[in-house]
Short mmCIF file of C-alpha atoms in Angstrom, two decimals:
data_model
loop_
_atom_site.label_atom_id
_atom_site.label_comp_id
_atom_site.label_asym_id
_atom_site.label_seq_id
_atom_site.Cartn_x
_atom_site.Cartn_y
_atom_site.Cartn_z
CA MET A 7 28.40 -13.79 74.44
CA ALA A 8 24.80 -12.71 75.11
CA GLU A 9 23.56 -13.21 78.64
CA GLU A 10 21.10 -16.09 78.88
CA ARG A 11 17.59 -14.88 79.66
CA LYS A 12 16.06 -16.05 82.92
CA LEU A 13 12.91 -18.12 82.81
CA ALA A 14 9.64 -16.38 83.64
CA ARG A 15 8.27 -16.40 87.14
CA THR A 16 5.19 -18.55 87.63
CA VAL A 17 2.07 -18.63 89.78
CA MET A 18 -0.75 -21.15 89.60
CA VAL A 19 -4.47 -20.81 90.34
CA GLN A 20 -5.96 -24.10 91.46
CA GLY A 21 -9.44 -24.76 92.80
CA THR A 22 -11.30 -26.88 95.29
CA ALA A 23 -13.62 -28.00 92.46
CA SER A 24 -14.62 -27.24 88.90
CA ASP A 25 -16.36 -23.93 88.19
CA VAL A 26 -15.04 -22.11 91.25
CA GLY A 27 -13.76 -19.28 89.04
CA LYS A 28 -10.20 -20.39 88.23
CA SER A 29 -10.38 -19.27 84.61
CA MET A 30 -11.67 -15.79 85.43
CA LEU A 31 -9.19 -15.31 88.28
CA THR A 32 -6.39 -16.34 85.91
CA ALA A 33 -7.66 -13.87 83.31
CA ALA A 34 -7.84 -11.16 85.99
CA PHE A 35 -4.23 -11.74 87.05
CA CYS A 36 -3.15 -11.78 83.40
CA ARG A 37 -4.73 -8.36 82.82
CA ILE A 38 -3.54 -6.92 86.17
CA PHE A 39 0.10 -7.85 85.59
CA THR A 40 -0.15 -6.74 81.94
CA GLU A 41 -1.38 -3.35 83.14
CA ASP A 42 1.58 -3.28 85.52
CA GLY A 43 3.96 -3.61 82.58
CA TRP A 44 4.94 -7.29 82.68
CA ARG A 45 5.10 -9.55 79.63
CA MET A 46 2.45 -12.12 80.43
CA ALA A 47 1.29 -15.54 79.22
CA PRO A 48 -1.43 -17.93 80.43
CA PHE A 49 -0.98 -21.69 80.60
CA LYS A 50 -3.21 -24.71 81.18
CA SER A 51 -1.58 -27.98 80.32
CA GLN A 52 -4.81 -29.92 79.76
CA ASN A 53 -8.27 -28.49 79.29
CA MET A 54 -11.60 -30.24 78.85
CA SER A 55 -14.10 -28.06 77.05
CA LEU A 56 -16.42 -27.93 74.06
CA ASN A 57 -16.07 -24.16 73.92
CA SER A 58 -12.87 -23.79 71.94
CA TYR A 59 -10.84 -21.00 70.37
CA VAL A 60 -8.91 -20.79 67.11
CA THR A 61 -5.45 -19.24 67.30
CA PRO A 62 -4.25 -16.81 64.60
CA ASP A 63 -2.38 -19.68 62.90
CA GLY A 64 -5.53 -21.81 62.69
CA LYS A 65 -5.05 -24.14 65.68
CA GLU A 66 -7.63 -25.14 68.29
CA ILE A 67 -7.21 -24.54 72.03
CA GLY A 68 -9.54 -24.17 75.00
CA ARG A 69 -11.50 -20.93 74.91
CA ALA A 70 -10.39 -20.01 78.43
CA GLN A 71 -6.76 -19.80 77.34
CA GLY A 72 -7.76 -17.77 74.27
CA VAL A 73 -9.60 -15.37 76.57
CA GLN A 74 -6.62 -15.22 78.91
CA ALA A 75 -4.28 -14.46 76.00
CA ASP A 76 -6.61 -11.61 75.06
CA ALA A 77 -6.36 -10.43 78.67
CA CYS A 78 -2.57 -10.34 78.19
CA ARG A 79 -3.07 -8.49 74.88
CA ILE A 80 -1.05 -11.10 73.01
CA PRO A 81 -1.89 -13.64 70.27
CA ALA A 82 -2.89 -17.06 71.57
CA THR A 83 -0.66 -20.06 70.81
CA THR A 84 -1.08 -23.79 71.35
CA ASP A 85 1.66 -23.71 74.00
CA MET A 86 -0.89 -22.00 76.24
CA ASN A 87 -3.06 -25.13 76.10
CA PRO A 88 -1.11 -27.97 74.46
CA ILE A 89 -3.74 -30.64 75.22
CA LEU A 90 -7.48 -30.11 74.75
CA LEU A 91 -10.09 -32.79 75.46
CA LYS A 92 -13.40 -32.41 73.64
CA PRO A 93 -16.01 -34.82 75.04
CA SER A 94 -17.87 -36.69 72.32
CA GLY A 95 -19.64 -39.12 74.67
CA ASP A 96 -20.00 -39.83 78.38
CA ARG A 97 -16.65 -41.65 78.50
CA THR A 98 -15.00 -40.65 75.23
CA SER A 99 -13.17 -37.50 74.16
CA GLN A 100 -11.40 -36.28 71.09
CA VAL A 101 -7.82 -35.49 72.11
CA VAL A 102 -6.45 -32.34 70.46
CA VAL A 103 -2.67 -31.92 70.73
CA HIS A 104 -1.10 -28.59 69.81
CA GLY A 105 -4.27 -27.54 68.06
CA LYS A 106 -4.81 -30.63 65.88
CA PRO A 107 -6.94 -33.71 66.61
CA LEU A 108 -4.90 -36.76 67.55
CA ARG A 109 -7.67 -39.36 67.99
CA ASP A 110 -10.60 -40.31 70.22
CA TYR A 111 -9.77 -41.97 73.54
CA ASP A 112 -11.98 -43.47 76.18
CA ALA A 113 -11.18 -42.36 79.73
CA TYR A 114 -9.29 -45.51 80.73
CA GLU A 115 -7.19 -45.70 77.59
CA TYR A 116 -6.29 -42.01 77.82
CA ARG A 117 -5.20 -42.33 81.44
CA GLU A 118 -3.23 -45.53 81.05
CA HIS A 119 -1.66 -45.09 77.61
CA TYR A 120 -1.56 -41.42 76.66
CA LEU A 121 -0.98 -39.47 79.86
CA PRO A 122 2.56 -40.85 80.30
CA LYS A 123 3.41 -39.44 76.84
CA ALA A 124 1.69 -36.13 77.57
CA GLU A 125 4.13 -35.10 80.29
CA SER A 126 6.93 -34.17 77.90
CA ILE A 127 4.51 -32.21 75.67
CA VAL A 128 3.36 -30.18 78.66
CA LYS A 129 6.88 -29.50 79.92
CA GLN A 130 8.10 -28.36 76.49
CA SER A 131 5.19 -25.95 76.04
CA LEU A 132 5.66 -24.51 79.50
CA LEU A 133 9.37 -24.02 78.89
CA ARG A 134 8.77 -22.14 75.64
CA LEU A 135 6.31 -19.80 77.34
CA ARG A 136 8.72 -19.14 80.20
CA GLN A 137 11.51 -18.32 77.74
CA THR A 138 9.49 -15.48 76.15
CA SER A 139 7.54 -14.05 79.12
CA ASP A 140 8.12 -12.34 82.45
CA ILE A 141 5.29 -14.11 84.28
CA VAL A 142 3.25 -17.19 83.36
CA VAL A 143 -0.07 -17.53 85.16
CA MET A 144 -0.98 -21.22 85.22
CA GLU A 145 -4.45 -22.63 85.70
CA GLY A 146 -5.28 -25.99 87.22
CA ALA A 147 -8.25 -28.20 86.37
CA GLY A 148 -10.96 -29.49 88.68
CA SER A 149 -9.39 -30.15 92.07
CA PRO A 150 -5.84 -31.18 93.08
CA ALA A 151 -7.39 -33.46 95.71
CA GLU A 152 -8.53 -36.15 93.27
CA VAL A 153 -6.49 -38.95 94.79
CA ASN A 154 -7.36 -41.41 92.02
CA LEU A 155 -5.69 -39.13 89.45
CA ARG A 156 -2.64 -38.06 91.44
CA ASP A 157 -0.07 -40.47 89.98
CA ARG A 158 -0.81 -39.37 86.39
CA ASP A 159 -1.55 -35.71 87.09
CA ILE A 160 -0.35 -33.30 84.41
CA VAL A 161 -2.52 -30.31 85.23
CA ASN A 162 -2.47 -29.57 88.97
CA MET A 163 0.23 -30.19 91.60
CA ARG A 164 2.70 -32.09 89.43
CA ALA A 165 2.50 -29.33 86.81
CA ALA A 166 3.06 -26.75 89.55
CA ALA A 167 6.14 -28.68 90.66
CA TRP A 168 7.54 -28.78 87.11
CA ALA A 169 7.35 -24.97 87.01
CA ASP A 170 8.20 -24.51 90.71
CA ALA A 171 5.00 -22.45 90.84
CA PRO A 172 3.45 -21.18 94.07
CA VAL A 173 -0.24 -22.09 94.22
CA ILE A 174 -3.22 -19.93 95.12
CA LEU A 175 -6.20 -22.13 95.99
CA ALA A 176 -9.60 -20.73 94.97
CA ALA A 177 -12.97 -21.80 96.39
CA ASP A 178 -16.55 -20.84 95.51
CA ILE A 179 -18.54 -19.68 98.54
CA ASP A 180 -21.72 -19.37 96.48
CA ARG A 181 -22.17 -23.15 96.34
CA GLY A 182 -21.80 -23.57 100.13
CA GLY A 183 -19.34 -25.46 102.30
CA VAL A 184 -16.43 -23.20 101.43
CA PHE A 185 -14.42 -23.79 104.62
CA ALA A 186 -14.92 -27.55 104.44
CA SER A 187 -13.85 -27.60 100.80
CA ILE A 188 -10.65 -25.69 101.51
CA VAL A 189 -9.71 -27.64 104.65
CA GLY A 190 -10.64 -30.94 103.03
CA THR A 191 -8.50 -30.18 99.99
CA MET A 192 -5.53 -29.19 102.14
CA ASP A 193 -5.85 -32.33 104.29
CA ILE A 194 -5.81 -34.59 101.23
CA LEU A 195 -2.72 -32.94 99.72
CA SER A 196 0.72 -34.32 100.56
CA PRO A 197 2.96 -32.24 102.89
CA GLU A 198 5.00 -31.04 99.91
CA GLU A 199 1.84 -30.01 98.05
CA ARG A 200 0.48 -28.19 101.11
CA ASP A 201 3.74 -26.25 101.33
CA ARG A 202 3.29 -25.15 97.72
CA VAL A 203 -0.10 -23.57 98.53
CA LYS A 204 0.61 -19.98 99.60
CA GLY A 205 -2.92 -18.78 100.30
CA PHE A 206 -6.60 -18.87 99.47
CA ILE A 207 -9.06 -16.80 97.50
CA ILE A 208 -12.74 -17.10 98.37
CA ASN A 209 -14.69 -16.33 95.22
CA LYS A 210 -18.28 -15.32 94.32
CA PHE A 211 -19.11 -13.86 97.74
CA ARG A 212 -22.49 -12.21 98.31
CA GLY A 213 -23.16 -10.20 101.47
CA ASP A 214 -21.32 -8.37 104.24
CA VAL A 215 -17.71 -9.52 104.43
CA SER A 216 -17.51 -8.54 108.11
CA LEU A 217 -19.91 -11.38 108.88
CA LEU A 218 -17.41 -13.76 107.26
CA ARG A 219 -14.45 -12.55 109.33
CA PRO A 220 -14.73 -15.16 112.16
CA GLY A 221 -14.62 -17.92 109.54
CA LEU A 222 -11.63 -16.36 107.80
CA ASP A 223 -9.75 -16.09 111.10
CA TRP A 224 -10.54 -19.72 111.87
CA LEU A 225 -9.40 -20.83 108.41
CA GLU A 226 -6.07 -19.02 108.68
CA GLU A 227 -5.44 -20.45 112.15
CA ARG A 228 -6.51 -23.96 111.07
CA THR A 229 -4.31 -24.07 107.96
CA GLY A 230 -1.54 -21.59 108.71
CA LYS A 231 -2.19 -19.98 105.29
CA PRO A 232 -3.50 -16.47 104.58
CA VAL A 233 -6.76 -15.59 102.89
CA LEU A 234 -5.54 -13.46 99.98
CA GLY A 235 -8.94 -12.10 99.04
CA VAL A 236 -12.69 -12.41 99.27
CA ILE A 237 -13.96 -11.59 95.78
CA PRO A 238 -17.60 -10.46 95.59
CA PHE A 239 -19.84 -12.05 92.98
CA LEU A 240 -19.57 -10.13 89.71
CA ALA A 241 -22.74 -10.55 87.68
CA ASP A 242 -22.62 -10.84 83.89
CA ILE A 243 -18.88 -10.30 83.62
CA GLY A 244 -19.05 -9.98 79.85
CA LEU A 245 -16.42 -12.62 79.04
CA GLU A 246 -16.88 -16.08 77.57
CA GLU A 247 -17.33 -19.00 79.93
CA GLU A 248 -15.19 -22.10 79.51
CA ASP A 249 -17.87 -24.70 80.17
CA SER A 250 -21.61 -25.06 80.40
CA ALA A 251 -21.70 -25.15 84.22
CA GLY A 252 -20.84 -21.48 84.44
CA TRP A 253 -22.85 -20.79 81.30
CA LYS A 254 -26.07 -22.10 82.84
CA GLU A 255 -25.65 -19.92 85.94
CA ARG A 256 -24.92 -16.92 83.75
CA GLU A 257 -28.10 -17.51 81.74
CA ARG A 258 -30.20 -17.57 84.91
CA THR A 259 -28.64 -14.28 85.98
CA ARG A 260 -29.05 -12.73 82.55
CA LEU A 261 -32.73 -13.63 82.23
CA ALA A 262 -33.38 -12.11 85.65
CA LEU A 263 -31.67 -8.89 84.57
CA ARG A 264 -33.43 -8.79 81.19
CA ASP A 265 -36.95 -8.17 82.55
CA ASN A 266 -36.96 -4.53 81.47
CA GLY A 267 -40.64 -4.13 80.64
CA ARG A 268 -40.18 -3.58 76.89
CA GLU A 269 -42.98 -4.80 74.68
CA ASP A 270 -40.79 -5.01 71.57
CA MET A 271 -38.37 -7.63 72.87
CA LEU A 272 -37.17 -10.11 70.28
CA ASP A 273 -37.48 -13.70 71.48
CA ILE A 274 -34.65 -15.87 70.12
CA ALA A 275 -34.55 -19.58 70.92
CA VAL A 276 -31.25 -21.48 70.80
CA ILE A 277 -31.62 -25.26 70.65
CA ARG A 278 -29.88 -26.71 73.68
CA PHE A 279 -27.97 -29.65 72.19
CA SER A 280 -26.57 -32.10 74.72
CA ARG A 281 -23.10 -31.63 73.13
CA ILE A 282 -23.47 -27.92 72.45
CA SER A 283 -20.16 -26.34 71.52
CA ASN A 284 -18.94 -22.78 71.17
CA PHE A 285 -21.99 -21.41 72.96
CA SER A 286 -20.02 -18.16 73.24
CA ASP A 287 -21.38 -17.52 69.72
CA PHE A 288 -24.37 -15.89 71.46
CA ASP A 289 -22.57 -13.77 74.06
CA ALA A 290 -22.84 -10.64 71.92
CA PHE A 291 -26.64 -10.68 72.31
CA ARG A 292 -26.24 -9.85 76.00
CA GLY A 293 -25.61 -6.22 75.11
CA GLU A 294 -28.67 -5.82 72.91
CA PRO A 295 -31.50 -4.20 74.91
CA ASP A 296 -34.22 -5.60 72.64
CA VAL A 297 -33.18 -9.29 72.70
CA ARG A 298 -34.05 -12.16 74.99
CA ILE A 299 -32.14 -15.41 74.40
CA ARG A 300 -33.71 -18.68 75.53
CA TYR A 301 -32.06 -22.12 75.49
CA VAL A 302 -34.60 -24.77 74.50
CA ALA A 303 -34.37 -28.54 74.91
CA THR A 304 -38.02 -29.64 74.79
CA VAL A 305 -41.03 -29.19 72.54
CA GLU A 306 -42.92 -27.52 75.38
CA ASP A 307 -40.25 -24.83 75.75
CA LEU A 308 -40.03 -23.83 72.09
CA GLY A 309 -43.17 -21.71 71.78
CA ARG A 310 -43.28 -19.27 68.85
CA PRO A 311 -40.01 -17.33 68.96
CA ASP A 312 -38.99 -14.62 66.51
CA ALA A 313 -36.05 -16.80 65.44
CA VAL A 314 -34.51 -20.18 66.20
CA ILE A 315 -30.76 -20.84 66.11
CA LEU A 316 -29.24 -24.31 65.86
CA PRO A 317 -25.77 -23.94 67.40
CA GLY A 318 -22.56 -25.91 67.07
CA THR A 319 -22.29 -29.41 68.53
CA LYS A 320 -19.45 -31.83 69.12
CA ASN A 321 -21.62 -34.75 68.03
CA THR A 322 -23.91 -33.66 65.21
CA MET A 323 -25.35 -37.13 64.56
CA GLU A 324 -26.21 -37.72 68.21
CA ASP A 325 -27.84 -34.32 68.66
CA LEU A 326 -29.79 -34.71 65.41
CA GLN A 327 -31.18 -37.97 66.76
CA ALA A 328 -31.97 -36.27 70.08
CA ILE A 329 -34.08 -33.50 68.57
CA ARG A 330 -35.75 -36.09 66.33
CA SER A 331 -36.73 -38.37 69.22
CA SER A 332 -37.82 -35.43 71.41
CA GLY A 333 -40.25 -34.15 68.80
CA LEU A 334 -38.32 -30.91 68.29
CA GLU A 335 -37.56 -31.82 64.69
CA GLN A 336 -41.25 -31.84 63.74
CA LYS A 337 -41.84 -28.60 65.63
CA LEU A 338 -38.96 -26.93 63.81
CA LEU A 339 -40.26 -28.10 60.44
CA GLU A 340 -43.72 -26.74 61.27
CA TYR A 341 -42.16 -23.50 62.45
CA ALA A 342 -40.19 -23.15 59.20
CA ALA A 343 -43.27 -23.97 57.07
CA GLY A 344 -45.16 -21.25 58.90
CA GLY A 345 -42.63 -18.60 57.93
CA GLY A 346 -40.30 -18.84 60.93
CA HIS A 347 -36.70 -17.64 60.84
CA ILE A 348 -34.05 -20.33 61.40
CA ALA A 349 -30.25 -20.03 61.44
CA GLY A 350 -27.68 -22.80 61.79
CA ILE A 351 -24.06 -22.47 62.83
CA CYS A 352 -21.51 -25.24 62.20
CA GLY A 353 -23.18 -28.46 63.43
CA GLY A 354 -26.53 -26.71 63.36
CA TYR A 355 -25.86 -25.75 59.74
CA GLN A 356 -25.13 -29.39 58.91
CA ILE A 357 -28.37 -30.54 60.57
CA LEU A 358 -30.39 -28.14 58.41
CA GLY A 359 -29.22 -29.99 55.28
CA PHE A 360 -30.63 -32.98 53.42
CA ALA A 361 -28.17 -35.62 54.56
CA LEU A 362 -25.23 -36.26 56.89
CA SER A 363 -22.83 -39.07 56.01
CA ASP A 364 -20.16 -40.52 58.29
CA PRO A 365 -18.33 -43.05 56.08
CA PHE A 366 -15.33 -43.38 58.43
CA GLY A 367 -17.29 -43.46 61.69
CA VAL A 368 -15.75 -40.17 62.83
CA GLU A 369 -18.84 -39.34 64.93
CA SER A 370 -20.17 -42.86 65.24
CA GLY A 371 -17.52 -44.83 67.07
CA GLY A 372 -15.90 -46.19 63.92
CA ILE A 373 -19.20 -47.36 62.39
CA ALA A 374 -20.24 -45.95 59.01
CA ARG A 375 -23.55 -44.17 59.21
CA ILE A 376 -25.91 -41.96 57.19
CA GLU A 377 -28.68 -39.77 58.61
CA ARG A 378 -31.22 -37.57 56.91
CA GLY A 379 -31.20 -33.96 58.03
CA LEU A 380 -34.05 -31.50 58.40
CA ALA A 381 -33.89 -30.78 54.64
CA LEU A 382 -34.34 -27.04 55.10
CA LEU A 383 -31.16 -26.17 53.18
CA PRO A 384 -29.92 -27.75 49.91
CA ILE A 385 -26.69 -29.13 51.34
CA GLU A 386 -25.15 -32.50 52.14
CA THR A 387 -22.35 -33.09 54.64
CA VAL A 388 -19.71 -35.80 54.75
CA PHE A 389 -17.65 -36.18 57.93
CA LEU A 390 -13.93 -36.55 57.25
CA ARG A 391 -11.01 -37.57 59.41
CA GLU A 392 -9.31 -34.18 59.13
CA LYS A 393 -10.62 -31.27 61.17
CA ARG A 394 -10.80 -27.83 59.59
CA THR A 395 -9.70 -24.99 61.89
CA VAL A 396 -9.21 -21.61 60.26
CA ARG A 397 -9.75 -17.90 60.81
CA VAL A 398 -12.23 -16.28 58.43
CA ALA A 399 -12.64 -12.72 57.16
CA GLY A 400 -14.95 -11.57 54.41
CA HIS A 401 -18.32 -9.94 53.89
CA PHE A 402 -21.96 -10.84 54.17
CA ALA A 403 -23.50 -11.68 50.79
CA GLY A 404 -26.96 -10.23 51.45
CA TRP A 405 -30.37 -11.81 51.78
CA GLU A 406 -32.01 -11.13 48.44
CA LYS A 407 -31.97 -13.75 45.72
CA GLU A 408 -30.84 -11.15 43.22
CA GLY A 409 -28.92 -7.89 43.53
CA GLY A 410 -25.52 -6.73 44.60
CA GLN A 411 -23.57 -7.82 47.62
CA THR A 412 -23.71 -5.79 50.82
CA ALA A 413 -20.65 -4.26 52.42
CA ILE A 414 -21.22 -5.73 55.89
CA PRO A 415 -17.92 -7.24 57.10
CA ILE A 416 -17.80 -10.73 58.60
CA GLU A 417 -15.01 -12.13 60.78
CA GLY A 418 -14.88 -15.36 62.72
CA TYR A 419 -13.44 -18.85 62.67
CA GLU A 420 -14.27 -22.38 61.59
CA ILE A 421 -13.91 -25.60 63.60
CA HIS A 422 -15.50 -28.67 62.02
CA MET A 423 -14.89 -32.18 60.75
CA GLY A 424 -17.50 -32.14 58.00
CA GLU A 425 -17.25 -31.07 54.38
CA THR A 426 -20.49 -29.57 53.09
CA LYS A 427 -21.51 -29.34 49.45
CA LEU A 428 -24.44 -27.61 47.77
CA SER A 429 -26.97 -29.75 45.94
CA ASP A 430 -28.34 -26.60 44.24
CA ASP A 431 -25.71 -24.20 42.90
CA SER A 432 -28.29 -21.49 42.21
CA VAL A 433 -28.90 -20.61 45.87
CA ARG A 434 -27.34 -17.59 47.48
CA PRO A 435 -24.30 -18.04 49.75
CA PHE A 436 -24.33 -16.62 53.25
CA CYS A 437 -21.03 -14.79 52.86
CA VAL A 438 -17.97 -14.37 50.69
CA ALA A 439 -15.16 -15.56 52.92
CA GLU A 440 -11.48 -14.88 52.43
CA TYR A 441 -9.14 -17.63 53.52
CA GLY A 442 -5.79 -15.94 53.21
CA MET A 443 -5.99 -14.35 49.76
CA THR A 444 -8.58 -16.79 48.35
CA PRO A 445 -12.24 -15.64 48.32
CA LEU A 446 -14.79 -18.45 48.45
CA LEU A 447 -18.56 -18.61 48.76
CA GLU A 448 -19.51 -19.90 52.21
CA GLY A 449 -22.79 -21.01 53.73
CA VAL A 450 -26.30 -20.82 52.32
CA SER A 451 -29.10 -18.25 52.51
CA LEU A 452 -32.59 -19.32 51.43
CA HIS A 453 -36.02 -17.68 51.25
CA ARG A 454 -34.49 -14.19 51.29
CA GLY A 455 -32.56 -14.97 54.43
CA ARG A 456 -35.38 -16.49 56.42
CA ILE A 457 -33.38 -19.74 56.68
CA TRP A 458 -29.59 -19.64 56.55
CA GLY A 459 -26.53 -21.51 57.70
CA THR A 460 -22.80 -20.96 58.02
CA TYR A 461 -19.66 -22.59 59.38
CA VAL A 462 -18.45 -19.24 60.74
CA HIS A 463 -18.38 -19.20 64.53
CA GLY A 464 -18.46 -15.73 66.03
CA VAL A 465 -20.69 -14.39 63.25
CA PHE A 466 -22.86 -12.54 65.78
CA ASP A 467 -19.77 -10.86 67.25
CA ASN A 468 -19.85 -8.67 64.13
CA ASP A 469 -21.87 -5.69 65.35
CA GLU A 470 -23.16 -4.47 61.98
CA PHE A 471 -24.30 -7.92 60.86
CA ARG A 472 -25.88 -8.76 64.22
CA ARG A 473 -27.96 -5.58 64.24
CA HIS A 474 -28.84 -5.99 60.55
CA TRP A 475 -30.27 -9.45 61.25
CA LEU A 476 -32.10 -8.31 64.41
CA ASN A 477 -33.68 -5.40 62.55
CA ARG A 478 -35.00 -7.80 59.90
CA LEU A 479 -36.71 -9.70 62.71
CA ARG A 480 -38.06 -6.44 64.11
CA ALA A 481 -39.40 -5.41 60.70
CA ARG A 482 -41.29 -8.71 60.43
CA ASN A 483 -43.10 -7.75 63.64
CA GLY A 484 -43.83 -4.24 62.36
CA TRP A 485 -41.35 -2.67 64.78
CA HIS A 486 -39.03 0.20 63.96
CA PRO A 487 -35.30 -0.61 63.53
CA GLU A 488 -32.92 -0.09 66.43
CA GLU A 489 -29.69 1.82 66.14
CA SER A 490 -26.53 -0.23 66.53
CA VAL A 491 -25.22 1.09 69.84
CA TYR A 492 -23.50 -2.01 71.20
CA ARG A 493 -19.87 -2.63 70.24
CA TYR A 494 -19.12 -6.18 71.29
CA LYS A 495 -15.33 -6.14 70.95
CA GLU A 496 -15.03 -2.77 72.70
CA LYS A 497 -17.27 -3.98 75.52
CA ARG A 498 -15.26 -7.19 75.79
CA GLU A 499 -12.03 -5.23 76.23
CA ALA A 500 -13.75 -3.07 78.85
CA ALA A 501 -14.89 -6.27 80.58
CA PHE A 502 -11.25 -7.31 81.08
CA ASP A 503 -10.53 -3.95 82.70
CA ARG A 504 -13.64 -4.25 84.88
CA LEU A 505 -12.67 -7.76 86.00
CA ALA A 506 -9.10 -6.69 86.75
CA ALA A 507 -10.24 -3.65 88.76
CA HIS A 508 -12.71 -5.82 90.68
CA VAL A 509 -10.03 -8.35 91.69
CA ARG A 510 -7.48 -5.61 92.43
CA SER A 511 -9.86 -3.96 94.89
CA HIS A 512 -10.73 -7.15 96.77
CA ALA A 513 -7.48 -9.15 96.74
CA ASP A 514 -4.27 -8.48 98.63
CA MET A 515 -2.22 -7.69 95.53
CA ASP A 516 0.89 -6.81 97.55
CA ALA A 517 0.87 -10.29 99.07
CA ILE A 518 0.20 -11.88 95.68
CA ARG A 519 3.08 -9.95 94.09
CA HIS A 520 5.31 -11.20 96.89
CA ILE A 521 4.17 -14.76 96.23
CA VAL A 522 4.99 -14.34 92.52
CA GLY A 523 8.36 -12.86 93.41
CA ILE A 524 7.97 -9.37 91.94
#
C-alpha cells in the first residue's frame, strides 16, 4: 500500500494594514523557495480586487495570486484564491467563487449569510493545495486586528489556524507609525493569535538601517518577537499591483523617474475610471523609454495627448455617466473629431460604441437600463448574466481598410459580462482570435486604426504589437520609429528574480526557514 503523502508545510504573511506589501512579500517567498527546490503554491482565501487574472482553464482569480503562481513557475488555479470580491459600488461586490460569478452581495448580507458557507470552500481549497505542494505561502487581507470581523474571519487568523500556519506580520514604515501599528496589532490579538505570530518584517524602508536599530531593539523587547527583516523600498518592482492604492504610489514614482529630457516622448492618457479594472494592462509601457503614461480624471488634465486609452471598468454604465457629467465625454469627442487616436479595452471598448443595454440590471442593481455610448465605434453591447472569462491567442488584423492581415501575434484574456455586436459588418476587426481551435473576428478598428477597441486584456503585453502601435503614433508626429528593445515577459521574469534577491539579502532567511519547518 502506497505511503500517504504528508500535507505541505505552511507559512502566512499578514499585515498591520492594507497595502503594506503582503502580496509582494508572498511572491518573494514563493520565488525564493521555488529557487531552493521546493514545490510551491500561493493561497489567499478571499481577495478583494478589480485587478483580476484568468487561469489557464478560463477562471477568474485575484491578480496577486496569479502573479504569485507565476513566481512559483506553476499554472494558477482557483484553489489559490477560491473567493474573489469585485467591488461594483461603495457597499456592493460581485462575489466570484472558484472563478465564476455567484451573485452580487451588499456588505451586510455577505457577512451574515455567505461567510458561514465560505468556510468549507476555503478549507477544501487549502487542503487540495497542501496535498500537491511542499510549502504553501498564505497571504492575509487587510489587518488581523479588525475586531468587528473576527468572528467571521476566513482570511487572517482563523485561516492560519485551519492550516496551523506560523504568521509573519508585515508593516509599512513608509506610511509612518510602524512601531505603533505593530504593537497595536499584537495587543488586539488574542493570546493564541499572538503565539501564532513568529516575527515581524518592516517593509518599504528608506534610509540608514542603523538609525532604526534602537526602535528594533525596543520592539523585540516589548513584544518578545524577533524582527525578521527590514526590507528597503524597491522602486518600480516591475510586477503587477493588486489594488489601486499601490498603483497610485507606483505611478508617482514612475513619473518622477521618467523625466529623461527626451523631446520625442509620446504622451498617452488613460482615463481614470472610478471603477477601473485590470490597470495592469498598461504595465508594459513602463519599459518603453519614449512613453509617458498619464491617468486622467478631469477635463483640465486631458490636454492634447498623442493617444487616449479607455481602460476596463467593473461598472461600465456608472463610469460612462461619470465621464459624461464631468465633461470628459465632450472633450473626447472633440479630440476624436480632430484626428486624435483613441483605444478602448473591455469596458472602455463598450463605452466607445453606440449603445449599452442592461436588460437584466446586471450593472444597475436589478433595474433595466439603456445608455448611449460615445458612438465612435459601430458596436452595441448587451450585458448578460453570464460572465465570459477565457484565454485568447491569435493575431492582429492590421490597420488598413483593405489588404492582407499582418503576422503580429496577440495573446491575452477576456473578462466581461457584455456581449458586443457590430452594427456595420464591413468594418475591420481588431484581431483574429483563436478560442481553442475556433478562429473568430474580435474587436473593431476604424479610420485606419486611429480608433479601435478590443476585449483582449493584456494586449499591450505583446511586445511586437505594442511597439507597432507606438511607432504609428511616432510617425504621426514626424518622428522616426523606435526599435523594439523591451521584452515585457522576459523583464517580468527578471523582476521576480530581482524581488527574491532583494528580500533574501535583507531578511533573516535562516530564521524564516526555521519558522516554516525546513
